[in-house]
XYZ file of C-alpha atoms in Angstrom:
657
model
C 0.000 0.000 0.000
C 1.332 3.468 -0.877
C 2.344 5.844 1.915
C -0.218 8.488 0.868
C -3.071 5.985 0.980
C -2.036 4.858 4.473
C -1.983 8.459 5.690
C -5.448 9.130 4.265
C -6.874 6.027 5.939
C -5.262 7.022 9.237
C -6.722 10.523 8.956
C -10.202 9.107 8.312
C -9.878 6.792 11.309
C -8.804 9.700 13.542
C -11.747 11.833 12.378
C -14.198 9.011 13.005
C -12.701 8.360 16.448
C -12.983 12.038 17.329
C -16.592 12.170 16.170
C -17.445 9.176 18.338
C -15.436 10.541 21.280
C -17.428 13.782 21.289
C -20.826 12.227 20.557
C -23.487 13.315 23.046
C -26.984 12.269 24.077
C -30.057 14.516 24.086
C -32.896 13.528 26.419
C -36.634 13.946 25.876
C -39.521 13.499 28.326
C -43.098 14.475 27.580
C -43.935 14.364 31.282
C -40.871 16.047 32.818
C -39.356 17.966 29.934
C -39.174 21.655 29.041
C -38.383 22.935 25.557
C -36.904 26.113 27.055
C -33.901 24.225 28.394
C -30.632 24.856 26.570
C -29.012 22.209 24.415
C -26.397 21.746 27.129
C -29.102 21.138 29.740
C -30.894 18.679 27.413
C -27.822 16.454 27.591
C -28.770 15.689 31.179
C -31.690 13.291 31.852
C -32.676 15.513 34.783
C -33.365 18.473 32.430
C -34.766 16.944 29.215
C -36.533 18.604 26.339
C -40.246 17.931 26.019
C -41.508 17.688 22.440
C -40.886 16.354 18.970
C -41.285 19.884 17.662
C -38.155 20.835 19.596
C -36.321 17.817 18.194
C -37.255 18.710 14.622
C -36.147 22.353 14.927
C -32.850 21.309 16.542
C -32.146 18.347 14.247
C -29.598 20.071 11.998
C -27.398 20.694 15.037
C -27.145 16.987 15.806
C -23.766 15.450 14.975
C -22.756 12.003 13.788
C -22.773 9.497 16.596
C -25.197 11.530 18.737
C -28.148 9.877 20.464
C -31.730 11.089 20.876
C -33.177 9.306 23.882
C -36.852 9.242 24.871
C -38.010 8.493 28.403
C -39.575 5.074 28.801
C -43.256 5.202 29.686
C -43.777 8.584 27.991
C -45.866 9.325 24.897
C -44.684 11.892 22.346
C -47.232 13.201 19.842
C -46.312 14.169 16.296
C -43.590 12.983 13.939
C -39.823 12.909 13.474
C -38.503 14.701 10.379
C -34.914 13.643 9.820
C -32.666 16.393 8.393
C -29.162 15.093 9.168
C -27.140 11.971 8.421
C -24.983 9.923 10.705
C -21.724 8.317 9.598
C -20.781 4.766 8.661
C -19.219 3.997 12.068
C -21.169 6.663 13.961
C -24.890 6.525 13.149
C -27.370 8.879 14.760
C -29.142 6.792 17.370
C -32.789 7.070 18.453
C -33.412 5.105 21.623
C -34.795 5.018 25.170
C -33.712 5.714 28.725
C -35.191 5.079 32.150
C -37.436 2.180 33.136
C -40.858 0.967 32.023
C -42.412 0.251 28.661
C -41.019 1.534 25.401
C -41.438 5.270 24.765
C -44.160 5.856 22.193
C -44.111 8.180 19.192
C -47.802 8.703 18.501
C -49.257 10.146 15.304
C -52.881 10.275 16.470
C -55.226 13.049 17.515
C -58.278 12.556 19.756
C -61.664 13.631 18.429
C -64.032 15.304 20.885
C -67.022 17.669 21.013
C -69.358 15.368 19.136
C -72.500 16.774 17.574
C -75.493 14.681 16.469
C -76.319 15.312 12.810
C -79.096 12.715 12.533
C -79.804 8.999 12.068
C -77.184 7.915 14.597
C -74.407 9.876 12.890
C -72.216 12.223 14.924
C -69.598 14.656 13.698
C -66.478 16.189 15.204
C -64.174 18.897 13.922
C -61.152 17.267 12.277
C -58.251 19.424 11.158
C -55.925 16.439 10.677
C -55.231 14.099 7.763
C -57.953 11.716 8.991
C -56.761 8.715 6.975
C -57.721 6.282 9.717
C -60.224 6.022 12.539
C -59.416 4.111 15.725
C -62.193 3.447 18.201
C -61.108 2.277 21.656
C -57.831 1.094 20.127
C -59.442 -0.803 17.219
C -59.098 0.217 13.562
C -62.433 0.856 11.877
C -63.391 0.436 8.236
C -64.856 3.267 6.223
C -68.613 3.149 5.872
C -69.547 0.897 2.980
C -72.520 -0.274 0.917
C -73.376 -3.069 1.201
C -72.178 -3.639 4.757
C -70.827 -7.108 3.941
C -69.719 -8.893 0.817
C -69.834 -7.543 -2.706
C -72.406 -6.461 -5.261
C -71.715 -7.779 -8.759
C -71.555 -6.006 -12.118
C -72.495 -7.436 -15.486
C -70.291 -5.298 -17.727
C -67.563 -2.673 -17.803
C -66.045 -0.110 -20.156
C -62.272 -0.255 -20.119
C -60.920 0.872 -16.769
C -63.431 3.701 -16.495
C -66.839 2.318 -15.545
C -68.813 -0.702 -14.386
C -72.507 -1.420 -14.906
C -74.663 -3.277 -12.396
C -78.178 -3.727 -13.796
C -79.557 -4.298 -10.293
C -78.052 -1.173 -8.711
C -80.776 0.912 -7.071
C -80.826 4.448 -8.487
C -82.766 5.726 -5.463
C -79.396 6.433 -3.827
C -77.022 8.367 -6.027
C -73.407 7.316 -5.484
C -71.922 10.250 -7.350
C -69.046 10.673 -4.907
C -66.790 8.571 -2.714
C -64.970 5.455 -3.877
C -65.923 2.318 -5.727
C -63.895 -0.661 -4.502
C -63.649 -3.263 -7.268
C -62.344 -6.795 -7.016
C -60.928 -6.772 -10.531
C -59.193 -10.135 -10.268
C -58.768 -12.615 -7.450
C -55.570 -10.825 -6.409
C -56.542 -7.175 -7.070
C -58.828 -4.988 -4.951
C -58.701 -1.454 -6.392
C -60.001 1.777 -4.879
C -61.237 4.251 -7.500
C -62.746 7.711 -7.012
C -66.314 7.908 -8.322
C -66.959 10.531 -11.003
C -70.662 9.899 -11.568
C -73.507 7.446 -11.060
C -76.219 7.159 -13.688
C -78.663 4.261 -13.838
C -76.652 1.150 -13.074
C -73.386 2.636 -14.321
C -70.680 3.973 -12.025
C -67.967 5.962 -13.771
C -64.683 6.320 -11.919
C -61.135 7.637 -12.230
C -58.607 4.914 -13.000
C -55.911 6.570 -10.906
C -52.570 4.753 -10.842
C -53.951 1.287 -11.523
C -54.171 -0.284 -14.975
C -56.107 -3.417 -14.019
C -59.395 -3.791 -15.902
C -62.533 -5.147 -14.167
C -63.708 -8.713 -14.790
C -67.388 -9.022 -15.682
C -69.378 -10.829 -13.006
C -66.921 -9.877 -10.258
C -67.732 -7.765 -7.223
C -67.651 -4.187 -5.948
C -68.858 -2.017 -3.098
C -69.147 1.705 -2.340
C -67.227 3.457 0.458
C -66.016 6.875 1.597
C -69.494 8.372 1.231
C -71.599 9.709 4.116
C -74.638 7.827 2.777
C -72.987 4.512 3.696
C -72.963 5.193 7.457
C -75.393 2.823 9.156
C -73.297 0.498 11.354
C -71.439 1.186 14.574
C -67.927 2.521 13.978
C -68.317 3.276 10.276
C -66.819 6.645 9.355
C -66.447 9.265 6.658
C -64.171 12.315 6.503
C -65.562 15.467 4.919
C -62.218 17.001 4.002
C -63.811 20.199 2.626
C -65.587 21.059 5.878
C -62.971 19.363 8.108
C -65.560 17.143 9.703
C -65.232 13.516 10.804
C -68.568 11.702 10.748
C -69.023 8.441 12.651
C -72.049 6.210 13.119
C -72.670 5.568 16.842
C -76.380 4.714 16.584
C -77.937 5.055 20.038
C -74.552 5.018 21.804
C -72.957 8.122 23.331
C -69.700 8.981 21.464
C -68.324 10.587 24.608
C -68.095 7.131 26.159
C -65.461 6.124 23.600
C -61.896 7.129 22.833
C -61.905 8.099 19.168
C -58.605 8.794 17.405
C -57.660 9.718 13.882
C -54.335 10.237 12.168
C -52.710 13.634 12.713
C -49.612 12.892 10.603
C -49.014 10.968 7.399
C -45.580 9.669 8.413
C -44.267 9.221 11.942
C -40.654 9.009 10.752
C -39.834 10.657 7.431
C -36.317 9.962 6.091
C -35.437 11.354 2.656
C -31.830 11.163 1.452
C -30.278 10.859 4.917
C -28.094 7.955 5.931
C -26.812 5.966 8.912
C -29.678 6.146 11.381
C -30.652 3.626 14.061
C -34.043 3.385 15.797
C -33.938 1.047 18.779
C -36.483 0.154 21.458
C -39.291 2.563 20.505
C -43.020 2.272 19.766
C -44.623 4.010 16.771
C -48.420 4.262 16.708
C -51.064 5.614 14.383
C -49.493 6.857 11.154
C -52.038 8.005 8.586
C -49.928 6.473 5.826
C -46.567 4.913 6.713
C -44.968 4.765 10.135
C -41.543 4.810 8.445
C -41.250 6.535 5.068
C -37.712 5.940 3.789
C -36.531 7.339 0.441
C -33.013 7.090 -1.028
C -31.460 6.616 2.389
C -28.635 4.211 3.181
C -28.052 2.025 6.232
C -31.246 2.654 8.197
C -31.720 0.221 11.097
C -35.022 -0.370 12.913
C -34.417 -2.683 15.853
C -36.608 -3.914 18.711
C -39.394 -1.482 17.830
C -43.187 -1.837 17.893
C -45.230 -0.384 15.034
C -48.990 -0.332 15.532
C -52.199 0.816 13.835
C -50.742 2.019 10.533
C -52.907 3.490 7.764
C -50.965 1.868 4.894
C -47.515 0.256 5.407
C -45.656 0.075 8.676
C -42.346 0.477 6.812
C -41.970 1.503 3.179
C -38.572 2.029 1.600
C -37.468 3.049 -1.871
C -33.905 2.917 -3.224
C -32.545 2.567 0.279
C -29.759 -0.047 0.482
C -28.644 -1.908 3.608
C -31.971 -1.496 5.407
C -32.256 -3.579 8.574
C -35.532 -4.404 10.329
C -34.886 -6.751 13.213
C -36.678 -7.979 16.359
C -39.691 -5.724 15.726
C -43.423 -6.252 16.269
C -45.684 -4.909 13.517
C -49.390 -5.091 14.269
C -52.487 -3.924 12.376
C -51.254 -2.332 9.161
C -54.075 -1.704 6.712
C -52.075 -2.284 3.517
C -48.692 -3.844 4.298
C -46.103 -4.622 6.916
C -42.706 -4.049 5.235
C -42.493 -2.927 1.595
C -39.132 -2.532 -0.170
C -38.590 -1.871 -3.876
C -35.793 -3.164 -6.122
C -33.505 -0.339 -5.002
C -33.424 -1.719 -1.455
C -30.487 -4.061 -2.010
C -28.669 -5.893 0.783
C -31.597 -5.633 3.194
C -31.997 -7.776 6.299
C -35.503 -8.494 7.620
C -35.071 -10.824 10.576
C -36.823 -12.139 13.667
C -39.841 -9.843 13.399
C -43.451 -10.593 14.315
C -45.887 -9.247 11.720
C -49.576 -9.811 12.382
C -53.057 -8.607 11.390
C -51.997 -7.134 8.048
C -54.424 -6.079 5.308
C -57.522 -7.615 6.855
C -60.049 -4.906 5.854
C -60.954 -5.030 2.135
C -60.919 -1.604 0.536
C -58.697 -0.115 3.253
C -55.433 -1.201 1.635
C -53.800 0.385 -1.381
C -54.748 -0.498 -4.953
C -52.692 -2.551 -7.403
C -50.600 -5.653 -6.734
C -48.059 -5.949 -3.942
C -50.580 -4.844 -1.309
C -52.238 -6.522 1.697
C -48.881 -8.317 2.232
C -46.718 -8.811 5.311
C -43.318 -8.547 3.576
C -42.751 -7.312 0.019
C -39.138 -7.150 -1.179
C -37.429 -6.970 -4.581
C -33.851 -5.917 -3.819
C -30.827 -8.089 -4.578
C -29.059 -9.938 -1.743
C -31.968 -9.583 0.656
C -32.258 -11.866 3.682
C -35.749 -12.529 5.071
C -35.197 -14.812 8.032
C -36.940 -16.075 11.177
C -39.971 -13.825 10.879
C -43.328 -14.869 12.323
C -46.240 -13.828 10.128
C -49.772 -14.355 11.392
C -53.042 -13.330 9.703
C -52.394 -11.475 6.461
C -54.819 -10.440 3.741
C -52.747 -11.709 0.815
C -49.157 -12.989 0.501
C -47.126 -13.633 3.610
C -43.840 -12.959 1.787
C -43.554 -11.736 -1.806
C -39.904 -11.454 -2.746
C -37.461 -11.389 -5.643
C -34.026 -10.038 -6.405
C -30.808 -11.824 -7.311
C -29.360 -14.016 -4.553
C -32.199 -13.247 -2.140
C -33.355 -15.705 0.503
C -36.478 -16.438 2.564
C -35.306 -18.743 5.339
C -36.776 -20.166 8.563
C -39.912 -18.023 8.522
C -43.141 -19.188 10.186
C -46.201 -18.103 8.209
C -49.737 -18.937 9.239
C -53.205 -17.805 8.088
C -52.799 -15.931 4.821
C -54.897 -15.041 1.762
C -57.664 -13.926 4.120
C -58.825 -10.884 2.081
C -57.914 -11.822 -1.489
C -56.283 -14.894 -2.998
C -54.426 -16.465 -5.914
C -51.505 -15.839 -3.583
C -49.345 -17.734 -1.153
C -47.492 -17.935 2.096
C -44.311 -17.368 0.059
C -44.705 -16.020 -3.477
C -42.153 -15.359 -6.208
C -43.227 -13.908 -9.554
C -40.460 -12.388 -11.686
C -41.345 -9.873 -14.374
C -37.660 -9.052 -14.798
C -34.994 -11.741 -14.765
C -33.351 -12.503 -11.433
C -31.452 -15.619 -10.397
C -30.317 -17.640 -7.399
C -33.314 -17.126 -5.128
C -33.734 -19.480 -2.180
C -36.697 -20.643 -0.090
C -35.210 -22.632 2.786
C -36.592 -24.172 5.953
C -39.834 -22.210 6.179
C -42.989 -23.487 7.877
C -46.161 -22.421 6.044
C -49.595 -23.276 7.443
C -53.244 -22.369 6.880
C -53.566 -20.865 3.416
C -57.239 -19.989 3.653
C -58.285 -18.119 0.484
C -61.095 -15.637 -0.110
C -63.355 -16.025 -3.140
C -65.863 -13.274 -2.272
C -66.557 -11.051 -5.254
C -65.438 -13.634 -7.819
C -67.226 -15.995 -10.172
C -65.904 -19.113 -8.453
C -66.990 -18.794 -4.852
C -66.290 -22.456 -4.017
C -62.660 -22.211 -5.109
C -60.125 -21.046 -2.517
C -56.873 -20.282 -4.308
C -54.293 -20.198 -1.523
C -50.927 -21.838 -2.142
C -48.179 -22.625 0.329
C -45.152 -21.791 -1.847
C -46.005 -20.314 -5.248
C -43.430 -19.872 -8.035
C -45.240 -17.888 -10.707
C -44.850 -16.707 -14.291
C -41.382 -16.127 -15.769
C -39.571 -17.074 -12.584
C -36.367 -19.058 -12.855
C -33.435 -20.187 -10.724
C -35.090 -20.909 -7.358
C -34.062 -23.468 -4.737
C -36.919 -24.718 -2.529
C -35.607 -26.980 0.203
C -36.397 -28.242 3.716
C -39.726 -26.405 3.874
C -42.926 -27.607 5.548
C -46.304 -26.736 4.026
C -49.651 -27.882 5.427
C -53.351 -27.025 5.505
C -53.424 -24.851 2.374
C -56.722 -24.769 0.521
C -55.247 -25.155 -2.948
C -51.668 -26.355 -3.444
C -48.708 -26.988 -1.191
C -46.074 -26.090 -3.791
C -47.206 -24.599 -7.092
C -44.981 -24.074 -10.136
C -46.684 -21.941 -12.798
C -44.905 -21.225 -16.102
C -41.520 -21.316 -14.364
C -38.220 -23.057 -15.028
C -34.940 -24.111 -13.403
C -36.567 -24.747 -10.032
C -34.959 -27.189 -7.584
C -37.436 -28.738 -5.118
C -35.938 -31.150 -2.618
C -36.256 -32.363 0.984
C -39.620 -30.654 1.572
C -42.510 -32.032 3.640
C -45.838 -31.159 2.010
C -48.844 -32.572 3.831
C -52.636 -32.187 3.960
C -53.115 -29.551 1.246
C -55.645 -29.611 -1.576
C -52.868 -30.783 -3.907
C -49.355 -31.341 -2.593
C -47.340 -30.636 -5.760
C -48.852 -28.661 -8.636
C -47.047 -27.945 -11.912
C -49.204 -25.862 -14.266
C -48.203 -24.627 -17.696
C -50.746 -22.559 -19.598
C -48.493 -20.023 -21.340
C -51.356 -17.557 -21.187
C -49.249 -14.597 -22.318
C -46.595 -14.545 -25.050
C -43.775 -13.910 -22.584
C -44.652 -16.802 -20.283
C -41.952 -19.372 -19.624
C -42.329 -23.067 -20.326
C -41.911 -25.434 -17.372
C -38.462 -26.825 -18.037
C -35.364 -28.141 -16.281
C -36.980 -28.538 -12.870
C -35.572 -30.975 -10.328
C -38.039 -32.501 -7.820
C -36.368 -35.001 -5.509
C -36.545 -36.506 -2.047
C -39.765 -34.715 -1.022
C -42.661 -36.101 0.973
C -46.005 -35.355 -0.709
C -48.658 -36.564 1.694
C -52.389 -36.346 0.957
C -54.375 -37.181 4.076
C -57.753 -37.761 2.417
C -58.935 -39.313 -0.817
C -60.259 -35.934 -1.998
C -56.710 -34.566 -2.089
C -54.050 -35.305 -4.694
C -50.393 -35.954 -4.060
C -49.478 -34.345 -7.387
C -51.120 -32.699 -10.373
C -49.497 -31.800 -13.699
C -51.112 -29.816 -16.515
C -50.028 -28.249 -19.774
C -51.548 -26.574 -22.829
C -49.586 -28.974 -25.026
C -48.150 -32.505 -24.822
C -44.903 -31.922 -22.925
C -45.190 -33.089 -19.302
C -42.152 -35.315 -19.820
C -40.129 -32.155 -20.522
C -41.013 -30.566 -17.171
C -37.810 -31.899 -15.600
C -36.516 -34.625 -13.331
C -38.987 -35.953 -10.743
C -37.756 -38.866 -8.665
C -36.960 -40.395 -5.252
C -39.987 -38.789 -3.606
C -42.365 -40.224 -1.001
C -46.070 -40.174 -1.858
C -49.017 -41.076 0.338
C -51.403 -43.771 -0.793
C -54.945 -42.700 0.136
C -57.799 -45.177 -0.200
C -58.832 -43.779 -3.556
C -55.550 -44.766 -5.197
C -56.726 -44.060 -8.744
C -56.772 -40.280 -8.216
C -53.524 -39.917 -6.240
C -51.732 -38.288 -9.204
C -53.466 -36.405 -12.008
C -52.344 -35.002 -15.335
C -53.904 -32.894 -18.065
C -52.375 -32.324 -21.482
C -53.392 -31.533 -25.056
C -52.854 -34.233 -27.672
C -53.878 -33.826 -31.308
C -55.893 -30.742 -30.358
C -57.849 -32.498 -27.609
C -57.510 -32.209 -23.841
C -56.672 -35.521 -22.186
C -57.216 -35.859 -18.432
C -55.704 -38.855 -16.661
C -55.534 -40.242 -13.128
C -52.853 -42.562 -11.826
C -51.638 -44.618 -8.947
C -47.935 -44.152 -8.342
C -47.228 -47.438 -10.139
C -49.174 -46.356 -13.220
C -47.658 -42.879 -13.107
C -44.169 -44.380 -13.208
C -45.042 -46.516 -16.197
C -46.767 -43.769 -18.182
C -44.617 -40.739 -17.401
C -41.163 -42.237 -17.031
C -40.790 -40.245 -13.802
C -40.550 -41.170 -10.103
C -38.768 -44.436 -10.881
C -37.281 -44.649 -7.381
C -40.159 -43.007 -5.514
C -42.136 -44.788 -2.773
C -45.617 -44.880 -1.278
C -46.604 -44.302 2.338
C -49.803 -45.493 4.022
C -52.207 -42.885 5.361
C -53.325 -44.730 8.490
C -51.796 -44.065 11.924
C -49.621 -41.166 10.894
C -47.981 -38.593 13.185
C -47.072 -35.200 11.700
C -45.060 -32.785 13.868
C -43.241 -29.517 13.182
C -40.995 -27.161 15.130
C -41.470 -23.470 14.302
C -39.060 -22.223 16.967
C -35.382 -21.434 17.387
C -34.903 -24.219 19.931
C -34.732 -28.009 19.604
C -38.141 -29.552 20.298
C -38.643 -32.965 21.929
C -41.876 -34.881 21.278
C -42.942 -37.806 23.464
C -44.173 -40.836 21.510
C -46.858 -43.214 22.765
C -45.978 -45.989 20.329
C -43.205 -47.084 18.021
C -42.835 -45.192 14.759
C -40.674 -45.213 11.654
C -39.902 -42.262 9.405
C -39.887 -42.338 5.609
C -36.218 -43.384 5.608
C -37.035 -46.423 7.808
C -35.389 -44.983 10.904
C -37.152 -46.175 14.082
C -38.299 -44.048 17.049
C -39.450 -45.595 20.316
C -40.026 -43.083 23.117
C -39.310 -39.686 21.651
C -38.268 -37.755 18.578
C -36.319 -34.502 18.555
C -36.793 -31.853 15.909
C -34.263 -29.201 15.040
C -35.538 -25.624 14.619
C -37.783 -25.084 11.589
C -38.037 -28.782 10.788
C -40.868 -31.285 10.569
C -41.357 -35.008 10.372
C -43.929 -37.574 9.271
C -43.881 -40.782 11.287
C -45.708 -43.980 10.414
C -46.739 -46.418 13.142
C -44.635 -49.559 12.728
C -47.564 -51.897 12.215
C -48.721 -49.987 9.125
C -45.367 -49.236 7.519
C -44.911 -50.682 4.043
C -42.753 -48.679 1.674
C -43.423 -49.680 -1.912
C -40.736 -48.815 -4.420
C -42.071 -50.724 -7.387
């Protein structure tokens, strides 16, 4: 190394050391603080500043390595507007001091002075953004018509209007929003322009999805919809919040609405750490991060968010770790392709996107984690109760590993616990050691109300280069693992049990750019159908090419009583669709696949999983054998994020013919 380079590095190190040596802490307490204290006094926890307004006006005087500390147990109303960067080894730190629960940054305002305007509707002056309404700590949906479910429309004109021949013209819906379920996976909110006869004309806004005839819609954000307790409407022109209380007294309730759009707004500032804080009640996003590098959100709670808890754009090296995200109306964590090298780990994300029409329009909404940046790690997150996909990710060399996902596709479907759909080429994606349970599905507002399209792991159109290994998928309404117009997918060592279909490979090539299912490797998996109405595997194609799908072998299949329908295929031969059903033996003979695969009985089976970070020991009441013929007498131990299927010894017969 040249002498000049060494000197420059030494100088940088000295500067960084000096910055860290002189870093100071500023203390804030909403209960004990005073904004008239000097900046020197505010460095003492005995004489803290009081408000976020003081923090925001002082922010440009904060230096790299400084800390802003909030008193535990205190609540601070408003938002944090970041106007200074930290440094690579000396980030600006937002944290807590004292004892008690996490300090709370609260973006809500309380509505009071209610006035009855008639028919159970009360109004209160509302000078805030009013994007949400929270009644006694519970998020409320906008007033809607009808109160439940969807109306249906017979026809549409482009992405501008829908026509429902049964729509009653007695009520004119010439304002507000029409919420349209345009596909199974799209619920769009569109501003109404006019209502004439059965036709509602609307503004397309930023969504290009076109309605599907026969699908559903409802009306919201109109005062005429208010007829159930807690329904609300904001008259932004007259600054009035209207809420239906019926015969109840509104003064007996705590009613909050959003006073700020973003609780933390970071635009083009870098090296910031938020640790041990609570963020409540953003009208839009709790964290709004734009073109900002190395932002860390650690051990924080984010509650009652109007859209996403955390949204980031072109912000590399984002870390979200050990956080709890609860009740976000549109999404938990949303990161675009510019958010490379992100780490999303050990978070609990629950109750996301559960109110139809309250999330954002378009795709990529009502999801717990959405991520498209290269080299992203999504690991050991617990996702519970989400309106659509648990995890939707992409990006080169990105990984979803050891996540526990349960109860998803609750608001819309044709989604999954873990979903990958590439519309631009990325490679080397990995889905490893995840446990995915309870894909429910929601067919309301569609033409096929008896079909619940919830998949466990879904590899969709144009995707390639994915490794799916050591995952457990169970209790999904549709498919355990679904491969749709995708190629170069390795599927091995997975346990897929008690789903509608365990393995689904579907090629329809419905658009010109769709991939063909090719070069896939499916080996050493357990595909276990518990009932004779389920299939172990199903293969379909728009042509005669199932044999070209890839290598499928050395798997373990269940053998339900109705053996003839264990494996199904559908292909087109000489212009005609041919549907076939097979036992494993017949499938081997006809397809040339699964030569070394085996069958398992379905009687007296024990299925166990371990969705924790610790080894789990399970006591056994009888002798069992696993699919590899290993015996277990008194107990079985499971490593973290693993599962096992055990067969009682008396019923075990592995057929390899």
